[in-house]
mmCIF file of C-alpha atoms and ligand atoms in Angstrom:
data_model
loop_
_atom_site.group_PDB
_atom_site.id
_atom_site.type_symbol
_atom_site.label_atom_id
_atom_site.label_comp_id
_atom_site.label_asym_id
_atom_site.label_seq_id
_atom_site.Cartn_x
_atom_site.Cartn_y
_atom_site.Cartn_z
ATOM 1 C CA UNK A 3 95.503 116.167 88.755
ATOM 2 C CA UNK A 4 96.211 115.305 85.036
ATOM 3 C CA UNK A 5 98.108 111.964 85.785
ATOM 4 C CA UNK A 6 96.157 110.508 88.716
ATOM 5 C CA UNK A 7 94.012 107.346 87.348
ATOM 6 C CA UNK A 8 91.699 107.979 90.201
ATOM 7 C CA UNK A 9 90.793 111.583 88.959
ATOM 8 C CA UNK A 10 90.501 110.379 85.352
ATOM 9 C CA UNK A 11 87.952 107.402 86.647
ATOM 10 C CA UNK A 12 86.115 109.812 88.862
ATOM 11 C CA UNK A 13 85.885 112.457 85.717
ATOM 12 C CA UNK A 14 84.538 109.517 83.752
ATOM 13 C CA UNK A 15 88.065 110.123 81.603
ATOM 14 C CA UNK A 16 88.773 106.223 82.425
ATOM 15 C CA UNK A 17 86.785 103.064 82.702
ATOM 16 C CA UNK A 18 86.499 101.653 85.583
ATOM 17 C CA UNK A 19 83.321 99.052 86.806
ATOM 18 C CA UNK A 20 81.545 101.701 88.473
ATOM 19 C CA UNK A 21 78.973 101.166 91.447
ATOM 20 C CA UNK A 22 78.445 104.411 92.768
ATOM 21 C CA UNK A 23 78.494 108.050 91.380
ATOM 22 C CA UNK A 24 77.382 111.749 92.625
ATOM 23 C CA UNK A 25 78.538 115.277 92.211
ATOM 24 C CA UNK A 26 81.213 114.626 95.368
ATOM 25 C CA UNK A 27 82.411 110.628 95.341
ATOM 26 C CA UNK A 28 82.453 108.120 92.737
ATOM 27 C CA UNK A 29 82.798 104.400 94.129
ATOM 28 C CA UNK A 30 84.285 101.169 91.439
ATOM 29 C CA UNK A 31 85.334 97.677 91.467
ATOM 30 C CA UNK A 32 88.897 97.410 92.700
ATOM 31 C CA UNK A 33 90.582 95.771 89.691
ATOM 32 C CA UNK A 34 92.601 93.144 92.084
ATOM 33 C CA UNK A 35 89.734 92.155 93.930
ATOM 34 C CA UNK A 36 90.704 91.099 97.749
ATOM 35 C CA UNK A 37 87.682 90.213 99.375
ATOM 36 C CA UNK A 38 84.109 89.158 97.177
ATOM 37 C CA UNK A 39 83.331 92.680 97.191
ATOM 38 C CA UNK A 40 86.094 94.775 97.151
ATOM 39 C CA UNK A 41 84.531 98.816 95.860
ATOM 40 C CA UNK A 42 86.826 101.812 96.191
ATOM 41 C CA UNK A 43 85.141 105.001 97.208
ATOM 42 C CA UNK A 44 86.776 108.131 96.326
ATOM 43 C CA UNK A 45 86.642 112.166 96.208
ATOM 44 C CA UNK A 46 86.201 113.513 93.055
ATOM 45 C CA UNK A 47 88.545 116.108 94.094
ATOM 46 C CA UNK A 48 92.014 115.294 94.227
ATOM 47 C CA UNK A 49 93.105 114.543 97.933
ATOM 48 C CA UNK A 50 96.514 113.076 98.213
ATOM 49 C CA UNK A 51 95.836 110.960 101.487
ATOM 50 C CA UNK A 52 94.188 111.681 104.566
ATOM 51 C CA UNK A 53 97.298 113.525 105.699
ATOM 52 C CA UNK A 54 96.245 116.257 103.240
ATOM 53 C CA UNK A 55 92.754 116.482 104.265
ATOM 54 C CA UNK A 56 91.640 119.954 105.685
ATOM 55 C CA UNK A 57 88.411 121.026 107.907
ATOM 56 C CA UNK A 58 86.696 121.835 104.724
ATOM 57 C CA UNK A 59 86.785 118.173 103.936
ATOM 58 C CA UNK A 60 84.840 116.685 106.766
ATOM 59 C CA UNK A 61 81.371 116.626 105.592
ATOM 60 C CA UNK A 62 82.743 114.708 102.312
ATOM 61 C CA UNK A 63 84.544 112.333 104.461
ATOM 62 C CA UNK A 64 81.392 112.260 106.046
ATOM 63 C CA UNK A 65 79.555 111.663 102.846
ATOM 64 C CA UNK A 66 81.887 108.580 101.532
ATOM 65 C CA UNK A 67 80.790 106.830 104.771
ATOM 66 C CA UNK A 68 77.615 106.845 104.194
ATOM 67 C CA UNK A 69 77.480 106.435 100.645
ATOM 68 C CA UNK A 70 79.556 103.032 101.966
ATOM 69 C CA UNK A 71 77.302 101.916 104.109
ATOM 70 C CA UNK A 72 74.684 102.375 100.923
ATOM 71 C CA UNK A 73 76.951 100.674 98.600
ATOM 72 C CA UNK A 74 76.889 97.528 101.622
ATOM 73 C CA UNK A 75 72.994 97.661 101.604
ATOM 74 C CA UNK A 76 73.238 97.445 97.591
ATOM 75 C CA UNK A 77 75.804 94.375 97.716
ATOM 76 C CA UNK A 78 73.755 93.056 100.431
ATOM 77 C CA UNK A 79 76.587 92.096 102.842
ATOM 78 C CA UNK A 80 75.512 95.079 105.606
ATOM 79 C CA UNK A 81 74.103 92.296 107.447
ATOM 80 C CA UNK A 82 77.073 89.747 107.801
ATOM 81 C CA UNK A 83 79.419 93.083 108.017
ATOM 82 C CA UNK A 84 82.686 94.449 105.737
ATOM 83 C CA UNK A 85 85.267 96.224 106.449
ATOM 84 C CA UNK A 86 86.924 99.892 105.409
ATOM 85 C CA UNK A 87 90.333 100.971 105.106
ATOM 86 C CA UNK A 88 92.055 103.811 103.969
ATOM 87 C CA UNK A 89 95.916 103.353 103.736
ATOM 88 C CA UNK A 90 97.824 106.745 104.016
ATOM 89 C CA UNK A 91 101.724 107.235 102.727
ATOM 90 C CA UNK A 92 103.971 104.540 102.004
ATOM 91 C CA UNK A 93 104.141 102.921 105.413
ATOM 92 C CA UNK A 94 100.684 102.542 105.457
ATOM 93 C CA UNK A 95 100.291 100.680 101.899
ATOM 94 C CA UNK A 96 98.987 103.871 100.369
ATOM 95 C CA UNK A 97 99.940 103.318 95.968
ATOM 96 C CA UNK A 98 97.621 104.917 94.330
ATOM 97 C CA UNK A 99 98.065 108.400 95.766
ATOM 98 C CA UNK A 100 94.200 110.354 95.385
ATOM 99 C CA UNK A 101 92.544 109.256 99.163
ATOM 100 C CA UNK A 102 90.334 106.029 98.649
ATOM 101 C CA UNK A 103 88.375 103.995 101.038
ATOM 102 C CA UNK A 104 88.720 100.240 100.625
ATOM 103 C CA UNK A 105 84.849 98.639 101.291
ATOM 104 C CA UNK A 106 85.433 94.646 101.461
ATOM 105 C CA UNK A 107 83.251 92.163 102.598
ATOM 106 C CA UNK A 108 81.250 89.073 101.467
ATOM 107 C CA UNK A 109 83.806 86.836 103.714
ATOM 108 C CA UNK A 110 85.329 86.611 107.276
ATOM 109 C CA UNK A 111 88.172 89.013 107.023
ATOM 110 C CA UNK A 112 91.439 88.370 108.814
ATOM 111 C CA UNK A 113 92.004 90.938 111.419
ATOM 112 C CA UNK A 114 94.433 93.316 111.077
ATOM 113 C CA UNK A 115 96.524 93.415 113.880
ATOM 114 C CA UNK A 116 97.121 89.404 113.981
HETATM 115 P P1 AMP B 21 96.077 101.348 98.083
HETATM 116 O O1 AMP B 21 97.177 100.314 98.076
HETATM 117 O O2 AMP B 21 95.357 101.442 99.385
HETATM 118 O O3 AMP B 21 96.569 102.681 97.571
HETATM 119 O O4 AMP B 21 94.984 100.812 97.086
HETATM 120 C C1 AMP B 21 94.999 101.054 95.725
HETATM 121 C C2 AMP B 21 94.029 100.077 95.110
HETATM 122 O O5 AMP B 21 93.684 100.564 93.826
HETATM 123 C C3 AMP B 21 94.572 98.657 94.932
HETATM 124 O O6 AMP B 21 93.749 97.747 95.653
HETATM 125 C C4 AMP B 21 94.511 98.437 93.420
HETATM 126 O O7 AMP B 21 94.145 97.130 93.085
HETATM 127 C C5 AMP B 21 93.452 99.454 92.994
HETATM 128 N N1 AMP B 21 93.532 99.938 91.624
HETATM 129 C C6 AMP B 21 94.615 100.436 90.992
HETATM 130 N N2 AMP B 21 94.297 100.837 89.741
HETATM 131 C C7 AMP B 21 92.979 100.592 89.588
HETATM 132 C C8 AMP B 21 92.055 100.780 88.521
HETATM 133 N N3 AMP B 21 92.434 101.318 87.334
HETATM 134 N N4 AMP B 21 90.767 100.409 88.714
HETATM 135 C C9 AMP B 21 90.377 99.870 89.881
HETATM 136 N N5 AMP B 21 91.192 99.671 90.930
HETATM 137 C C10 AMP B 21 92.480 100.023 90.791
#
């Protein structure tokens, strides 16, 4: 997608702090930082949200999990524990629309549901 900034930082198109990069994700510093370590892993292919994803996609969603728990070993916080999120369409708090998994960590995060 010509006009997603998540494509264009994934193709290398963009700067972007990166942390993490193979032939299927590419992983960078969120640039409003919520959390001490706040990395966004993403496909390099353009996914809208997880409501696009098909069967063929499994093994990559497979893939960004591990390559967050990797990313956790690298920042050191695996121990203490983060958290992962992937918001999906507007009522979820999706904005930037290419699917991303939020990795935060490095403090006590407030839980989600209250
Ligand atoms: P979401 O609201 O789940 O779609 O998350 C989008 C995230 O992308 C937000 O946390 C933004 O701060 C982050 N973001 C937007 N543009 C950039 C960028 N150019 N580089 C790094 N992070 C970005």
């Amino acid at each position: 997608m010509s006009d997603c900034i998540f494509c264009k930082i994934a193709s290398n198109e963009m700067k972007a702090e990166l942390v993490y990069q193979d032939e299927r994700v590419t992983a960078f510093r969120d640039i409003h930082p919520a959390a001490p370590t706040h990395i966004l892993i993403v496909p390099n292919k353009h996914i809208e949200a997880v409501s696009r994803l098909e069967v063929e996609d499994e093994a990559l969603m497979g893939h960004i999990f591990t390559v967050a728990r990797k990313i956790a070993q690298d920042e050191e916080i695996e121990k203490d524990g983060y958290r992962l999120i992937t918001n999906t369409g507007v009522n979820g708090g999706q904005t930037v629309f290419h699917l991303h998994v939020h990795l935060l960590g490095g403090q006590m995060m407030k839980h989600p549901m209250g």
